[in-house]
mmCIF file of C-alpha atoms and ligand atoms in Angstrom:
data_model
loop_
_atom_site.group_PDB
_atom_site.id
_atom_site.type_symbol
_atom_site.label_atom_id
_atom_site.label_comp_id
_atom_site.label_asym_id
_atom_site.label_seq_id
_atom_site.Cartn_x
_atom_site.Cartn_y
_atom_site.Cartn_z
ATOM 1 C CA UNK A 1 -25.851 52.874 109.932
ATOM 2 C CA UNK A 2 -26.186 56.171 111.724
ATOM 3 C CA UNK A 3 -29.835 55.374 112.770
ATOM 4 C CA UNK A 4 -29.410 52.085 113.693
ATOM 5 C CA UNK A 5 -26.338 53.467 116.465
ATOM 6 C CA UNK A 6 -28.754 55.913 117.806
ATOM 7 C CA UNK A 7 -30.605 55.326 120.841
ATOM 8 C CA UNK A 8 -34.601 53.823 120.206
ATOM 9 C CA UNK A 9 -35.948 57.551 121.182
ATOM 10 C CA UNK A 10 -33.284 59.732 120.597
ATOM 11 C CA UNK A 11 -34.282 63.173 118.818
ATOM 12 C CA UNK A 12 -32.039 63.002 115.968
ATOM 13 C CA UNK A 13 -33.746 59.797 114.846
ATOM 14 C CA UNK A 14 -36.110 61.951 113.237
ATOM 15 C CA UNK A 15 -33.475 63.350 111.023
ATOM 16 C CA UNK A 16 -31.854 60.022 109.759
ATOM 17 C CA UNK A 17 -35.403 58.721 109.103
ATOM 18 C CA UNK A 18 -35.439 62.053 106.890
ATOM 19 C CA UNK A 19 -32.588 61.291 104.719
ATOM 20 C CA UNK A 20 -33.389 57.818 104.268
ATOM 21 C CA UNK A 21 -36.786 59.236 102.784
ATOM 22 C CA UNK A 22 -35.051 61.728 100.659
ATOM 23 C CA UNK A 23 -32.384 58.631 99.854
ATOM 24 C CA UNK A 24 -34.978 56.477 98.982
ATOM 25 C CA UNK A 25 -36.839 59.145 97.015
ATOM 26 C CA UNK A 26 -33.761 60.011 94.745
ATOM 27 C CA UNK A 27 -33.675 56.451 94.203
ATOM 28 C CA UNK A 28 -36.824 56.352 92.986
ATOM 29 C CA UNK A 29 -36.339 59.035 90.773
ATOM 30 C CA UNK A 30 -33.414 57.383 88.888
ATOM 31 C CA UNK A 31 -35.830 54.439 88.590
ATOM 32 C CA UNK A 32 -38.219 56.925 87.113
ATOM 33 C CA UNK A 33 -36.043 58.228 84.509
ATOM 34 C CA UNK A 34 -35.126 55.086 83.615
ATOM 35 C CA UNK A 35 -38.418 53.706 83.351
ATOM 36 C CA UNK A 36 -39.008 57.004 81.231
ATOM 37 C CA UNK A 37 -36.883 55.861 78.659
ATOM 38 C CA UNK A 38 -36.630 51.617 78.405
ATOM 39 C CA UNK A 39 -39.736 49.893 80.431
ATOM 40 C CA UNK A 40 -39.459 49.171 83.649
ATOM 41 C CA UNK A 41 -41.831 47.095 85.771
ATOM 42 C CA UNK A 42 -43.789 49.186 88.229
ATOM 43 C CA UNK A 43 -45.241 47.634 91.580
ATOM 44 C CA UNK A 44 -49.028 48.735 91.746
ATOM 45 C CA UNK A 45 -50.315 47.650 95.138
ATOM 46 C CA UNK A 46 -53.976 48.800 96.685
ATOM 47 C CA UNK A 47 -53.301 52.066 98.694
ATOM 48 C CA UNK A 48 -55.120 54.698 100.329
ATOM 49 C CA UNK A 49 -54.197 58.366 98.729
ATOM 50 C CA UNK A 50 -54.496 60.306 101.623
ATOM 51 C CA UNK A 51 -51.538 57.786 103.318
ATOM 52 C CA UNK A 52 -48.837 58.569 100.680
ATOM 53 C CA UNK A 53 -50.075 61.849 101.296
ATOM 54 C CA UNK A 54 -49.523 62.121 105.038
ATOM 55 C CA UNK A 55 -45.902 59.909 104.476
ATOM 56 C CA UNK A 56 -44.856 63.024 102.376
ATOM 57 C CA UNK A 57 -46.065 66.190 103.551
ATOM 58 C CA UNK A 58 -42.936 66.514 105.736
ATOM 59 C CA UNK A 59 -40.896 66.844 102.571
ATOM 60 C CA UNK A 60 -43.382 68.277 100.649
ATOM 61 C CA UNK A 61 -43.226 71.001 103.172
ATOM 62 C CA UNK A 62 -39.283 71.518 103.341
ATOM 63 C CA UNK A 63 -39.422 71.271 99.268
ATOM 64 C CA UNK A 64 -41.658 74.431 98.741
ATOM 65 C CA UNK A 65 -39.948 76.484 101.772
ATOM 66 C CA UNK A 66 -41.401 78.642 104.296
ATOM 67 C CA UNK A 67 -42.515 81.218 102.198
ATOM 68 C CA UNK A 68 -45.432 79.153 101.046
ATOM 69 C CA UNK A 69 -48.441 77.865 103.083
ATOM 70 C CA UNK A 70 -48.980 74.630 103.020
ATOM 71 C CA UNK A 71 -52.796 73.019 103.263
ATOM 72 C CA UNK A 72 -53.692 69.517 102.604
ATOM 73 C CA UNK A 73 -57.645 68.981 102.510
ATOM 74 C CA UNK A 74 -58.207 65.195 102.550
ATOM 75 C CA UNK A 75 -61.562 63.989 101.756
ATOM 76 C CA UNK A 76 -62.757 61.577 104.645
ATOM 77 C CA UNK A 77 -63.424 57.823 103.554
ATOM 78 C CA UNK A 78 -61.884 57.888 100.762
ATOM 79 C CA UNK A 79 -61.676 54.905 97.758
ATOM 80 C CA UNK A 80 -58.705 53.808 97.359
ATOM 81 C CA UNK A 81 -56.413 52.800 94.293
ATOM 82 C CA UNK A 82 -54.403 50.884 92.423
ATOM 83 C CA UNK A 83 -51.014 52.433 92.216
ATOM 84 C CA UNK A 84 -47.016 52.310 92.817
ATOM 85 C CA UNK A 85 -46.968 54.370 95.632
ATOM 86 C CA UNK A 86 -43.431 55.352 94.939
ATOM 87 C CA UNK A 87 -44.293 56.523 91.519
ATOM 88 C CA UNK A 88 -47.784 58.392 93.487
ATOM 89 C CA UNK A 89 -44.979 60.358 95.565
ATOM 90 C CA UNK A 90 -43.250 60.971 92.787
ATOM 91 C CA UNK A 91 -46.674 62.548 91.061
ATOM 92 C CA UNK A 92 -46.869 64.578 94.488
ATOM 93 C CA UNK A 93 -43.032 65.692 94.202
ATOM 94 C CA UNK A 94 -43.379 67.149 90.940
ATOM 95 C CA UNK A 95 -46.580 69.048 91.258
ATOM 96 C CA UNK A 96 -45.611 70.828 94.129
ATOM 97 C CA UNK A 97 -41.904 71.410 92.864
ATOM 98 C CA UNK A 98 -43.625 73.079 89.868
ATOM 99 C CA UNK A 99 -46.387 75.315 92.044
ATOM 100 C CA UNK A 100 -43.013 76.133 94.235
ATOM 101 C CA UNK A 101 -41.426 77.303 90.986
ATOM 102 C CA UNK A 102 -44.817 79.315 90.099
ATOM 103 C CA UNK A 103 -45.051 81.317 93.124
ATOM 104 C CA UNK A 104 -41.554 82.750 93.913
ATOM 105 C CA UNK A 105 -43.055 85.650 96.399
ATOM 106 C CA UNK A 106 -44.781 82.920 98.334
ATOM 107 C CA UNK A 107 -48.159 81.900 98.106
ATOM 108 C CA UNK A 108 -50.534 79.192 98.890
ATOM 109 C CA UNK A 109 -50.318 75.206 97.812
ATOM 110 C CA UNK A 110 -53.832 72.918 98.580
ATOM 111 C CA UNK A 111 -52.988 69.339 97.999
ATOM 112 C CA UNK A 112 -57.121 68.177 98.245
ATOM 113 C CA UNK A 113 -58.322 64.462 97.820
ATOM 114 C CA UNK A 114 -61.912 63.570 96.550
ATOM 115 C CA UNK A 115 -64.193 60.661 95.563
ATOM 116 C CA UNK A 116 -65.863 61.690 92.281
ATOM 117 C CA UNK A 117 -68.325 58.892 90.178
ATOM 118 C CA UNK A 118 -68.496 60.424 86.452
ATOM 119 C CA UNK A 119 -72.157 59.208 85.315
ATOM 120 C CA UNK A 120 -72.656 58.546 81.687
ATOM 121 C CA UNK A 121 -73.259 61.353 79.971
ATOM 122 C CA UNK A 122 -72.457 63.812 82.273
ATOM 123 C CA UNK A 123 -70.874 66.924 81.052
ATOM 124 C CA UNK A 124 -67.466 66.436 83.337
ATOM 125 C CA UNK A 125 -64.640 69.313 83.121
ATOM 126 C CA UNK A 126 -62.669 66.616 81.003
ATOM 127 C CA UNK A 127 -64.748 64.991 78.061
ATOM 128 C CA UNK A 128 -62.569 61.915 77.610
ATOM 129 C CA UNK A 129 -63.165 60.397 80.998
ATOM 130 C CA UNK A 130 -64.866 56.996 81.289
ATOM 131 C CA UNK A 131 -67.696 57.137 83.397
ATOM 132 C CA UNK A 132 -66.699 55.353 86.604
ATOM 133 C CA UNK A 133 -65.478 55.659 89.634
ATOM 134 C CA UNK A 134 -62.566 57.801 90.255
ATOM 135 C CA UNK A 135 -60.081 59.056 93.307
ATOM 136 C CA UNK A 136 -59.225 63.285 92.565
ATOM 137 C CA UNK A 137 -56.405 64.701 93.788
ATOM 138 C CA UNK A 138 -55.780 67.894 92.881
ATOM 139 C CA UNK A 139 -52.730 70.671 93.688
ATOM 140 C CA UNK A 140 -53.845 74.191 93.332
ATOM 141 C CA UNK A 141 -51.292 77.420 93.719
ATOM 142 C CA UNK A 142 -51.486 80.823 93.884
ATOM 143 C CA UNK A 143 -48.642 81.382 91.206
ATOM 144 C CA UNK A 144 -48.209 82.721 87.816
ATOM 145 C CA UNK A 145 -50.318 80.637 85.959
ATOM 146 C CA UNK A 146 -50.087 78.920 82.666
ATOM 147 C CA UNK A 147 -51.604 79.921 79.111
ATOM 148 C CA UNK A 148 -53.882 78.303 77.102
ATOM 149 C CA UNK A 149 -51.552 78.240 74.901
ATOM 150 C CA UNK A 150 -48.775 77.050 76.679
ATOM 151 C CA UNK A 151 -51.379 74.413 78.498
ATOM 152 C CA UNK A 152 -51.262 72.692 75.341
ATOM 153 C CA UNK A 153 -47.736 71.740 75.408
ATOM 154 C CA UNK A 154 -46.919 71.462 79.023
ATOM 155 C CA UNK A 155 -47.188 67.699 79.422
ATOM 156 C CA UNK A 156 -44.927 67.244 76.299
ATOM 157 C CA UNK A 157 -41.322 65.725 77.513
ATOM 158 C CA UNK A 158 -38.608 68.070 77.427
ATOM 159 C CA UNK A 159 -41.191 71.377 77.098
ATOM 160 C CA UNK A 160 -40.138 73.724 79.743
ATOM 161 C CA UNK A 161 -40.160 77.632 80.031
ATOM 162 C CA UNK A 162 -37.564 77.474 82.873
ATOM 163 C CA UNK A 163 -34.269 78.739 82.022
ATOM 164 C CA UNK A 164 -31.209 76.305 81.442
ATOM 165 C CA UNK A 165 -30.333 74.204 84.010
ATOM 166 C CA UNK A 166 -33.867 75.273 85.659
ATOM 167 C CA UNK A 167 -36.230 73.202 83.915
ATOM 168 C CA UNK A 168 -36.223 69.556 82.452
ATOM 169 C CA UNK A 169 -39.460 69.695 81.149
ATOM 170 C CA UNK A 170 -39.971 65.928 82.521
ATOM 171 C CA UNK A 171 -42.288 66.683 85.723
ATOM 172 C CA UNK A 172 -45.608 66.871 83.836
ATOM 173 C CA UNK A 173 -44.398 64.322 80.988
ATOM 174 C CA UNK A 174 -43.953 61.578 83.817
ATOM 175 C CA UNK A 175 -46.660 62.309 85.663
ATOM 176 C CA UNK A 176 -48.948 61.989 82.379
ATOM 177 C CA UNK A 177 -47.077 58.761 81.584
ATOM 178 C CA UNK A 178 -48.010 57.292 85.438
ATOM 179 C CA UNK A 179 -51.399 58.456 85.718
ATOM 180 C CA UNK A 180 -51.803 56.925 81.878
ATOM 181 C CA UNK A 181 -50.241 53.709 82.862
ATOM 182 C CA UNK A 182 -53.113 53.406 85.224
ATOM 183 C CA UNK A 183 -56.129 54.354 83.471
ATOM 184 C CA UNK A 184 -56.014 58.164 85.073
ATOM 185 C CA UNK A 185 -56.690 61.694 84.119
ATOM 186 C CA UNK A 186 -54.451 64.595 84.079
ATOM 187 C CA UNK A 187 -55.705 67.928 83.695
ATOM 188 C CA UNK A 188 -54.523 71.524 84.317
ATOM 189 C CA UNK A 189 -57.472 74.435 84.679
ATOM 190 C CA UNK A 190 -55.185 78.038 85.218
ATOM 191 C CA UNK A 191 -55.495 81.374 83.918
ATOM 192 C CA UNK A 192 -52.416 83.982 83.649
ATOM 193 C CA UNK A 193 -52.057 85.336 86.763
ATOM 194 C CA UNK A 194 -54.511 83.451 88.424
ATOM 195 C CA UNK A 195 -52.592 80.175 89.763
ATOM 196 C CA UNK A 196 -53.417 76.980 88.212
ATOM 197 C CA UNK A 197 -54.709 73.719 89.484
ATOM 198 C CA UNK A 198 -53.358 70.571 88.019
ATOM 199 C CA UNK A 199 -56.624 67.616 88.749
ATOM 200 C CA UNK A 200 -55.543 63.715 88.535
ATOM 201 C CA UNK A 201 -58.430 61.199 88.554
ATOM 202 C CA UNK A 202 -57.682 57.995 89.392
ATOM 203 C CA UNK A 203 -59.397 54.802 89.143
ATOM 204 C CA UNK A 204 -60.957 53.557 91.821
ATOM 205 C CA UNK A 205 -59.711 50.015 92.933
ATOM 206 C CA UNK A 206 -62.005 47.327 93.543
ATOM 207 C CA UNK A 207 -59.913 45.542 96.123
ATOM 208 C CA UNK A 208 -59.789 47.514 99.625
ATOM 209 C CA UNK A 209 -56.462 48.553 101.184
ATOM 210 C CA UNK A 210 -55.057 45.703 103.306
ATOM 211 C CA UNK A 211 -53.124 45.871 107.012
ATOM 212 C CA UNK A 212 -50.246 47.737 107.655
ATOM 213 C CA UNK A 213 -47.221 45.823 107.644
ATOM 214 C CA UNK A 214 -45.609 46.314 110.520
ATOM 215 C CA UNK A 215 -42.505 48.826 110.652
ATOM 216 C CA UNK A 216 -40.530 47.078 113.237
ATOM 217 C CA UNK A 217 -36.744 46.819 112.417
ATOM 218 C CA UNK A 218 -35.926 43.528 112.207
ATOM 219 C CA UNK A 219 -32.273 41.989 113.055
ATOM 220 C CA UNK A 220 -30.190 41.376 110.406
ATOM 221 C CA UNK A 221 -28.529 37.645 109.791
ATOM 222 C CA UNK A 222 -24.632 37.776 110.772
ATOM 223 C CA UNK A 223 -21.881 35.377 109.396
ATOM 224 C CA UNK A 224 -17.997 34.649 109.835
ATOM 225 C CA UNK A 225 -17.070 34.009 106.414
ATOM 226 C CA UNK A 226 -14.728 35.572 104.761
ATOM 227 C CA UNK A 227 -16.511 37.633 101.923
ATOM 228 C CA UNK A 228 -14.673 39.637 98.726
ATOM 229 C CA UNK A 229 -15.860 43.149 97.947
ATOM 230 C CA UNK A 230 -15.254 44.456 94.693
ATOM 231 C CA UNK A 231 -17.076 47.830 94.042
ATOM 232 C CA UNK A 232 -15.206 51.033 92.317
ATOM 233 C CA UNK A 233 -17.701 53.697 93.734
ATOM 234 C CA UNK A 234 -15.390 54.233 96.762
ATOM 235 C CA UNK A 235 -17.978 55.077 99.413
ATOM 236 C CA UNK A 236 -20.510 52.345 98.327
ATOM 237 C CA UNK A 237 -17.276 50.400 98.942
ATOM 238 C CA UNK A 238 -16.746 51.456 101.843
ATOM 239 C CA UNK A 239 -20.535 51.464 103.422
ATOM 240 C CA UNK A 240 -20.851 47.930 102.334
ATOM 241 C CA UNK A 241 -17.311 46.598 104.312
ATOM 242 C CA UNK A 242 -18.201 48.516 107.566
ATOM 243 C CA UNK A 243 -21.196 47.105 107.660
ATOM 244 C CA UNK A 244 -20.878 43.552 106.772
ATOM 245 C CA UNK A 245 -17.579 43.205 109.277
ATOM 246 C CA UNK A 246 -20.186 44.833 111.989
ATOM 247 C CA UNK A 247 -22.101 41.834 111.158
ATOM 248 C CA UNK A 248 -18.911 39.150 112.092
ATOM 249 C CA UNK A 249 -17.935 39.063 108.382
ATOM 250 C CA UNK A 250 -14.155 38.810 107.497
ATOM 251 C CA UNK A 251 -13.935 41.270 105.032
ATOM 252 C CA UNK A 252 -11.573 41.938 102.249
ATOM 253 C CA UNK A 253 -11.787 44.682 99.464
ATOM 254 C CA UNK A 254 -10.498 45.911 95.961
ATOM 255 C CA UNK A 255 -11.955 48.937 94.197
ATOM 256 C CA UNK A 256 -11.349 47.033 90.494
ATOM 257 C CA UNK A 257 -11.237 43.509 88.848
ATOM 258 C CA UNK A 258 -7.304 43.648 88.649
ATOM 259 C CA UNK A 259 -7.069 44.602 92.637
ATOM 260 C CA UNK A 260 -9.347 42.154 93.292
ATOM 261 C CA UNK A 261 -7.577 39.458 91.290
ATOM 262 C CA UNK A 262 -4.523 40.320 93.262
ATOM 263 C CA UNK A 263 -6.272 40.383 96.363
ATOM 264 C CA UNK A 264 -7.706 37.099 96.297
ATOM 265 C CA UNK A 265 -3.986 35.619 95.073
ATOM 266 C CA UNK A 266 -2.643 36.564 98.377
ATOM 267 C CA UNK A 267 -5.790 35.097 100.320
ATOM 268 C CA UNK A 268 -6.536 31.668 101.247
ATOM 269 C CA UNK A 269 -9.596 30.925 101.205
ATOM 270 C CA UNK A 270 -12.542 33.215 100.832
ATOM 271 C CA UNK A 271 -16.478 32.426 100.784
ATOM 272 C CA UNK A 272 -18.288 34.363 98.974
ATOM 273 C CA UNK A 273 -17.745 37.445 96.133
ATOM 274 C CA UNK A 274 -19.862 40.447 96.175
ATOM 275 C CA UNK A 275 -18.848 42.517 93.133
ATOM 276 C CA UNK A 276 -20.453 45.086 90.776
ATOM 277 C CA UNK A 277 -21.396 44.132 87.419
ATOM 278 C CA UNK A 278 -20.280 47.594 85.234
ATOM 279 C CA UNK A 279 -16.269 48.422 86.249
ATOM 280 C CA UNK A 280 -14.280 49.848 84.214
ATOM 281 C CA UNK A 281 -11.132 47.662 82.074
ATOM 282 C CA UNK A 282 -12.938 43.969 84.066
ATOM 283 C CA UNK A 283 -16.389 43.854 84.420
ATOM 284 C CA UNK A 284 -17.801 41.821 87.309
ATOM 285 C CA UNK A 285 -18.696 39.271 85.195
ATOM 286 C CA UNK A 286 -15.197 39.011 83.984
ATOM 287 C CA UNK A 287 -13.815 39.118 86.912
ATOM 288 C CA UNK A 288 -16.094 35.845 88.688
ATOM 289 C CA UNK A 289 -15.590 33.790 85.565
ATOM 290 C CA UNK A 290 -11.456 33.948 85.998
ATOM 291 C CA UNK A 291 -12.000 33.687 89.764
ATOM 292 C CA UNK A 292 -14.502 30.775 89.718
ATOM 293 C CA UNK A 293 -11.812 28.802 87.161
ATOM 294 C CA UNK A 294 -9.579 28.795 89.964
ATOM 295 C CA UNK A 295 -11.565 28.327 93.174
ATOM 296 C CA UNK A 296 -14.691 26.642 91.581
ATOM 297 C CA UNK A 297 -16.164 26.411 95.380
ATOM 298 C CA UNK A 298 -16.445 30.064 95.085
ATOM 299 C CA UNK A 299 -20.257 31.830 95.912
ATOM 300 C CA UNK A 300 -20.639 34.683 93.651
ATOM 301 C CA UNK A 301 -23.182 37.880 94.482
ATOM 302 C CA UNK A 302 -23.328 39.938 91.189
ATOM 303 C CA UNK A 303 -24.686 43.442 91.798
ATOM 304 C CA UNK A 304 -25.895 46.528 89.358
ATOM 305 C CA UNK A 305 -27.725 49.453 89.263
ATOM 306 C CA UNK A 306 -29.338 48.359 85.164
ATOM 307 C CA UNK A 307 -31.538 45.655 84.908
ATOM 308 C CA UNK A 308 -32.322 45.285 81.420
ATOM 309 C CA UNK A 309 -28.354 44.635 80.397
ATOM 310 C CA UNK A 310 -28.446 41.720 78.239
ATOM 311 C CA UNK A 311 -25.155 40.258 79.208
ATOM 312 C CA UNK A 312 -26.605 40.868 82.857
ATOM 313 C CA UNK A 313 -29.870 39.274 81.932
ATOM 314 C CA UNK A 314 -27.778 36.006 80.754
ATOM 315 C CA UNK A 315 -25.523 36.235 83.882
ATOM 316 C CA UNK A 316 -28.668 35.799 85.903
ATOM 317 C CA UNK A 317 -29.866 33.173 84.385
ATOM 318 C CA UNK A 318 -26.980 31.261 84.534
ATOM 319 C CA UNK A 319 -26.214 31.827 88.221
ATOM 320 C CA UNK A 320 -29.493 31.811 89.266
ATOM 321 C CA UNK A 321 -30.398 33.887 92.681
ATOM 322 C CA UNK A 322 -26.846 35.749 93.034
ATOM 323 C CA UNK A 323 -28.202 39.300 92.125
ATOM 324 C CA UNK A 324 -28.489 42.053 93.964
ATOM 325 C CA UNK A 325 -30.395 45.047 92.363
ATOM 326 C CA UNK A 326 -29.220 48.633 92.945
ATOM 327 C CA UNK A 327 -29.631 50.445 95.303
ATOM 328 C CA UNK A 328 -30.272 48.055 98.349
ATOM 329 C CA UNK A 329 -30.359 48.241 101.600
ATOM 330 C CA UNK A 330 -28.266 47.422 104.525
ATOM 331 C CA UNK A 331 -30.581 44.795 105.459
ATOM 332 C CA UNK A 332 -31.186 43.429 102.291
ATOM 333 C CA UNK A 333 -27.686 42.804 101.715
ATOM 334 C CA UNK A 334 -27.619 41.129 104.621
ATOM 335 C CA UNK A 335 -30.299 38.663 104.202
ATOM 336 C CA UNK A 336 -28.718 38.426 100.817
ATOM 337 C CA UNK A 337 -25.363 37.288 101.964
ATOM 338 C CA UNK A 338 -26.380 34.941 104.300
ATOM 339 C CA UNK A 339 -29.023 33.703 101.725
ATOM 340 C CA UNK A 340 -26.178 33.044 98.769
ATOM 341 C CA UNK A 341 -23.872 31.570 101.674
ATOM 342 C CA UNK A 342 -26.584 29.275 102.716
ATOM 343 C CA UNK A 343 -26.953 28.412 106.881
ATOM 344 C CA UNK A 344 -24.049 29.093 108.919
ATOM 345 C CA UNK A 345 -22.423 25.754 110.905
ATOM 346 C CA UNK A 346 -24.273 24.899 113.919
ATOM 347 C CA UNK A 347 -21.471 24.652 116.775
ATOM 348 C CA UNK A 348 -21.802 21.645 118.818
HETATM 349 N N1 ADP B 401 -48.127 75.135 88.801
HETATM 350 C C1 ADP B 401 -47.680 75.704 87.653
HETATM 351 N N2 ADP B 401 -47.852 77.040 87.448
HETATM 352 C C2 ADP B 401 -47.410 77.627 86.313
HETATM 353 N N3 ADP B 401 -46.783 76.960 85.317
HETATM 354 C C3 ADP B 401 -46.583 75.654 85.453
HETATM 355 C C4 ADP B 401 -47.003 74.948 86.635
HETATM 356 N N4 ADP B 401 -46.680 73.653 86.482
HETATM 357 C C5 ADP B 401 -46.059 73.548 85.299
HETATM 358 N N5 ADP B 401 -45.988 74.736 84.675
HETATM 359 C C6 ADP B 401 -45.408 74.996 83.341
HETATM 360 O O1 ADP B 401 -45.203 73.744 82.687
HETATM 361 C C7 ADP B 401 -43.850 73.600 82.269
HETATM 362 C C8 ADP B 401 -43.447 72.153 82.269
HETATM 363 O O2 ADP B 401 -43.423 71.625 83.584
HETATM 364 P P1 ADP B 401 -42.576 70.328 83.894
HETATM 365 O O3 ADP B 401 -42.931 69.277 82.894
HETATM 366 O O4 ADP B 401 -42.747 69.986 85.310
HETATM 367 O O5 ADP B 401 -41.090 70.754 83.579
HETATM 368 P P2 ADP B 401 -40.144 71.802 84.360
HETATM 369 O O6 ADP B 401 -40.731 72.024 85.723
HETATM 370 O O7 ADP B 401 -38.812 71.135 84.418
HETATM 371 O O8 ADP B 401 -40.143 73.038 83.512
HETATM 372 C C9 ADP B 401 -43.079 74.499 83.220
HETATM 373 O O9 ADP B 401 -41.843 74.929 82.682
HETATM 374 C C10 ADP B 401 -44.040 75.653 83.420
HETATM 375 O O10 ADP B 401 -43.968 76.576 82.358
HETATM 376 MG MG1 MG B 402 -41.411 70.469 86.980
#
């Protein structure tokens, strides 16, 4: 909302496209964790490397701090391949987070990009690499360096030497689980003292990368229906009601199933409910069934941050396009709206 009231070439726009970034990022993280633990459907799409690497060298940058030089040596023409780019920043992220954490007096980080073919029966730095193909990418620091014999347990979840509250131990584990999931190579060369460099091959794709879509914001569809809220996290609450009455939207809200129940007792008529799925006491589910006996014309949005919630699974199901998958954003909530509304009245 901030960047959309700020002028087209106004300075600070820079800093709202930032934190949308960084939003979008911790987002991705969550998904990442989650994915860690139940299965979650990635989205590999043809990409070019040294592009996810250029998107994130801004942040890369502000992560590691100024006491640490920054070089990024990206090999021209390079393949491309076959990956979630989300989950590639991600990879990025926690390499560099970890050479930050390995080189507290400062230092040097290289993020370098290479096209490598392994030939059969080559004698490669990593013996269990199919011959093929492959995209590097490496990250090499000047920091403390790991052990042989801690190299052997580095990737393991949970292994960490950081101190409490430090140190998860999941940087390395996901990024052997991503660059697994797509038929990579993950390999750490270091000696004590000497910095290490962490090497991912990647499989080359056999598809090229496609056109750019275009980054053009797009205008969101308004409405003058009278729309339901129901959300407890207060400022999602909040966000959400601002923006859909700055879209013409009559908007009421309640912050639980009860409120909203009392809410809509008061109210005439009302269009459409948006409400989250896991409240405390009512869920939304709850909640839509008791409303829907009474106003059976009723449009229901159901929305949730869990997708593989079996009551939520069934809910889908059964009311076929009305979910909304945590987090969104303000456009696709919008488009969403006017979607489960169907087309506003033409006036004659
Ligand atoms: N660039 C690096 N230099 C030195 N040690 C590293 C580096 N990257 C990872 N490590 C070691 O591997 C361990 C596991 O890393 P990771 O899985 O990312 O978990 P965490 O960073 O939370 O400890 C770290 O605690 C550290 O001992
Ligand atoms: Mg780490």
């Amino acid at each position: 909302m901030l960047q959309d009231s700020l002028p087209a070439h106004d300075a600070l726009r820079h800093n709202t496209r930032e934190i949308m970034k960084a939003a979008e990022r911790a987002a991705s993280l969550t998904g990442q964790m989650l994915a860690f633990s139940r299965k979650q459907i990635i989205a590999p799409v043809v990409l070019d490397l040294n592009a996810v690497i250029d998107e994130t060298a801004n942040m890369l940058k502000r992560l590691i701090g100024e006491d640490i030089e920054f070089r990024v040596d990206a090999a021209k023409s390079l393949w491309a391949i076959e990956a979630d780019p989300d989950q590639i920043a991600q990879v990025l992220m926690n390499l560099c987070v970890n050479s930050r954490d390995a080189m507290p007096k400062g230092g040097a980080l290289t993020v370098a990009t290479g096209n490598v073919t392994v030939a059969e029966g080559s004698i490669d730095a990593n013996p269990y690499i199919v011959p093929g193909d492959y995209v590097r990418l490496s990250v090499t620091d000047t920091g403390t360096g790991v052990s042989k014999k801690l190299q052997e347990r580095i990737f393991e979840p949970f292994f960490t030497t950081k101190e409490v509250g430090k140190g998860t131990g999941l940087g390395l584990a996901m990024i052997y689980g991503i660059v697994k999931q797509s038929g990579g190579h993950v390999w750490v060369d270091s000696e004590p003292g000497q910095g290490a460099c962490f090497t991912i091959y990647m499989p080359r794709a056999r598809a090229t990368v496609g056109p750019e879509l275009s980054a053009k914001p797009e205008t969101q569809p308004r409405g003058a229906e009278i729309l339901l809220v129901v959300e407890d996290e207060d400022a999602l609450r909040e966000a959400m009601c601002d923006y859909l009455r700055s879209l013409g939207y009559t908007v009421l809200a309640a912050n639980s199933g009860r409120e909203a129940l009392s809410v809509a007792s008061e109210q005439g008529h009302i269009d459409l409910l948006i409400t989250d799925v896991a409240m405390p006491k009512m869920s939304g589910r709850e909640l839509s069934q008791m409303l829907r006996s009474l106003r059976p014309e009723l449009k229901t949005i159901h929305m949730s941050g869990y997708t593989d919630d079996a009551v939520l699974r069934h809910g889908i199901q059964e009311l076929g396009a009305s979910f909304l998958q945590k987090p969104f954003s303000l456009g696709t909530l919008a488009r969403k709206v006017r979607d489960t509304l169907g087309l506003p009245e033409t006036k004659h």
